[in-house]
Amino acid sequence: MYKLLKQSGAARRGEFQTVHGTVQTPAFMNVATCAAIKGAVSAYDLQSLRCQVMLCNTYHLHLRPGNSVVREAGGLHKFTGWSGPILTDSGGF
């Protein structure tokens, strides 16, 4: 659920709650192509950096490593090692 905290002109500050945590907006989202953050940064590093949300590309995940690999790992959170909120997109598919 989204909650508007403050507005000034067109700028808005808010938060939305998920079962995996609350995300303050606006937010910087690290992109995890194929469920991996580029630049030798792990999901565990993101937690220490106080990252709020990870963005994963569903089309790339479908191609590699594949749906069955993610499912067998116990889902995307367990596959990535990220316990916070995850946003997924189609990757321009």
Coordinates of C-alpha atoms in Angstrom, one line a residue, residues 1 28 35 46-47 50 53 72 74 85-86 88 91:
M1 CA 0.0 0.0 0.0
F28 CA 17.2 4.3 -6.1
A35 CA 19.4 -11.8 -10.4
L46 CA 23.2 -4.1 -0.6
Q47 CA 21.8 -4.8 2.9
R50 CA 20.9 0.1 3.3
V53 CA 14.6 -2.6 -3.0
E72 CA 14.2 -25.1 -7.3
G74 CA 13.0 -21.7 -3.4
P85 CA 11.4 -6.0 -1.4
I86 CA 11.9 -7.0 -5.0
T88 CA 10.3 -7.2 -11.3
G91 CA 13.0 -5.8 -19.4

